[in-house]
Coordinates of C-alpha atoms in Angstrom, one line a residue:
X1 CA 0.3 0.3 0.2
X2 CA 0.9 3.6 -0.8
X3 CA 2.3 5.5 2.8
X4 CA 1.8 8.8 2.9
X5 CA 4.9 11.6 2.5
X6 CA 5.5 15.6 3.3
X7 CA 4.9 16.3 -0.4
X8 CA 1.5 14.9 -0.7
X9 CA -1.2 12.4 1.2
X10 CA -2.0 9.1 -0.1
X11 CA -5.2 7.1 0.9
X12 CA -6.3 3.6 0.1
X13 CA -10.0 2.9 0.0
X14 CA -10.8 -1.1 0.8
X15 CA -13.7 0.2 -2.1
X16 CA -15.3 -1.9 -4.6
X17 CA -15.7 0.9 -8.3
X18 CA -18.9 -1.0 -8.5
X19 CA -20.1 0.1 -5.2
X20 CA -18.5 4.6 -6.5
X21 CA -20.9 5.4 -3.1
X22 CA -18.5 4.0 -0.7
X23 CA -16.0 5.5 -2.6
X24 CA -17.3 8.6 -2.8
X25 CA -18.7 9.0 0.8
X26 CA -15.6 7.5 2.7
X27 CA -14.2 9.4 5.3
X28 CA -10.4 9.1 4.0
X29 CA -11.0 9.9 0.3
X30 CA -12.6 13.2 1.7
X31 CA -9.8 13.8 3.9
X32 CA -6.8 13.5 1.5
X33 CA -8.7 15.3 -1.6
X34 CA -9.7 18.5 -2.2
X35 CA -12.8 17.3 -5.0
X36 CA -13.9 21.4 -4.9
X37 CA -10.5 20.9 -6.9
X38 CA -9.4 19.3 -10.0
X39 CA -8.1 15.8 -9.1
X40 CA -7.4 13.3 -11.6
X41 CA -9.4 9.8 -11.8
X42 CA -7.6 7.3 -13.3
X43 CA -9.1 4.5 -14.3
X44 CA -6.9 2.1 -15.6
X45 CA -7.5 -1.4 -16.6
X46 CA -10.2 -1.3 -14.5
X47 CA -13.1 -0.5 -16.7
X48 CA -13.3 -3.9 -18.5
X49 CA -13.9 -6.0 -14.8
X50 CA -17.2 -4.2 -15.6
X51 CA -20.1 -5.6 -16.8
X52 CA -23.1 -4.4 -18.2
X53 CA -25.1 -6.2 -15.6
X54 CA -22.3 -3.4 -13.1
X55 CA -23.6 -0.6 -15.5
X56 CA -20.0 0.7 -16.1
X57 CA -21.6 4.2 -18.3
X58 CA -23.3 4.8 -14.4
X59 CA -20.7 4.0 -12.1
X60 CA -18.4 6.4 -14.0
X61 CA -21.2 9.2 -14.6
X62 CA -21.0 8.8 -10.1
X63 CA -17.4 9.2 -9.5
X64 CA -17.4 12.6 -12.4
X65 CA -20.6 13.8 -10.5
X66 CA -18.3 15.3 -7.4
X67 CA -15.3 16.5 -9.2
X68 CA -14.6 20.0 -10.1
X69 CA -14.1 21.5 -13.9
X70 CA -11.0 20.8 -14.2
X71 CA -10.5 17.5 -13.3
X72 CA -9.0 15.0 -15.6
X73 CA -10.4 11.3 -16.6
X74 CA -7.6 8.7 -17.6
X75 CA -9.3 5.5 -18.9
X76 CA -8.1 1.8 -20.5
X77 CA -9.7 -0.5 -21.7
X78 CA -9.9 -3.5 -23.2
X79 CA -11.1 -4.5 -26.7
X80 CA -11.5 -7.1 -28.9
X81 CA -11.7 -4.7 -32.1
X82 CA -7.9 -6.6 -33.0
X83 CA -8.7 -9.8 -32.0
X84 CA -9.4 -12.7 -34.9
X85 CA -12.5 -14.1 -34.2
X86 CA -10.4 -17.2 -32.8
X87 CA -8.6 -15.1 -30.3
X88 CA -11.6 -13.1 -29.3
X89 CA -13.6 -16.4 -29.1
X90 CA -10.0 -18.0 -26.7
X91 CA -10.4 -14.9 -24.4
X92 CA -14.0 -15.0 -23.8
X93 CA -13.7 -18.3 -22.7
X94 CA -10.6 -18.0 -20.4
X95 CA -12.2 -15.3 -19.0
X96 CA -15.1 -17.7 -18.7
X97 CA -13.4 -20.0 -17.1
X98 CA -11.5 -17.9 -14.6
X99 CA -14.7 -16.9 -12.9
X100 CA -13.6 -12.8 -13.0
X101 CA -16.2 -11.0 -15.0
X102 CA -14.8 -9.5 -17.8
X103 CA -16.0 -7.2 -20.7
X104 CA -14.1 -6.2 -23.6
X105 CA -16.1 -3.7 -25.2
X106 CA -15.6 -2.2 -28.8
X107 CA -14.1 1.6 -29.9
X108 CA -18.2 2.4 -30.1
X109 CA -18.3 1.1 -26.3
X110 CA -15.1 2.8 -25.0
X111 CA -16.0 6.0 -26.5
X112 CA -19.3 6.4 -24.8
X113 CA -17.1 6.7 -21.6
X114 CA -16.3 10.2 -22.3
X115 CA -19.6 11.1 -23.7
X116 CA -19.5 15.5 -22.2
X117 CA -15.9 15.6 -21.6
X118 CA -13.5 17.3 -23.9
X119 CA -11.0 13.8 -25.1
X120 CA -7.3 15.7 -25.6
X121 CA -5.3 14.7 -28.5
X122 CA -4.4 12.2 -29.5
X123 CA -8.0 11.0 -28.4
X124 CA -9.5 7.4 -28.5
X125 CA -6.8 5.4 -29.7
X126 CA -5.0 2.3 -28.9
X127 CA -2.6 2.3 -26.0
X128 CA 0.2 1.4 -27.4
X129 CA -0.9 4.6 -30.1
X130 CA -1.0 7.3 -27.2
X131 CA 2.2 9.6 -27.5
X132 CA 4.8 6.5 -28.2
X133 CA 8.1 7.2 -27.1
X134 CA 9.5 4.5 -29.2
X135 CA 9.4 4.0 -32.5
X136 CA 6.8 1.6 -33.7
X137 CA 9.3 -1.2 -34.6
X138 CA 10.3 -0.9 -30.5
X139 CA 6.6 -1.5 -29.6
X140 CA 3.8 -3.6 -29.6
X141 CA 2.0 -4.0 -31.9
X142 CA -2.1 -2.8 -31.5
X143 CA -3.2 -6.3 -31.5
X144 CA -1.3 -7.8 -29.3
X145 CA -2.2 -5.4 -26.8
X146 CA -5.9 -4.9 -27.8
X147 CA -6.4 -1.6 -25.7
X148 CA -7.9 1.6 -25.7
X149 CA -6.9 4.6 -23.9
X150 CA -7.5 8.0 -23.5
X151 CA -7.4 10.9 -21.1
X152 CA -10.2 14.0 -20.8
X153 CA -11.4 17.0 -18.8
X154 CA -14.1 17.1 -17.7
X155 CA -16.0 21.1 -18.4

């Protein structure tokens, strides 16, 4: 677990993303962050564990609600868009066997997470192509990673 330092406070909330109220009402959140000022909400490699029954778009909307304008939102999400039909079927079957809820979403479905937000350049794209530092020949392929990412600002 992270610990606080003189340069900044850190808190660990034992909560489930599917219960945004527990997160938003947790006293440690408010002791650590001033939500009246811009903050960063980082949902990195987590939203694909929320199934449609978990209402991931509603969860995100609820988490965004109290955030001040100017807050940044970072989301990455696994996708099947870059998989062959065989790879897609394998991925779905492996996730079903694991018993861990998992939902690959298309670019169109991923884009819905950013409704009402100002998406920053380079926009909604593969995380491999999001401001890469290495040349293409030294990066993993879009197909191997198969994950979208974007950063946005709450207006």
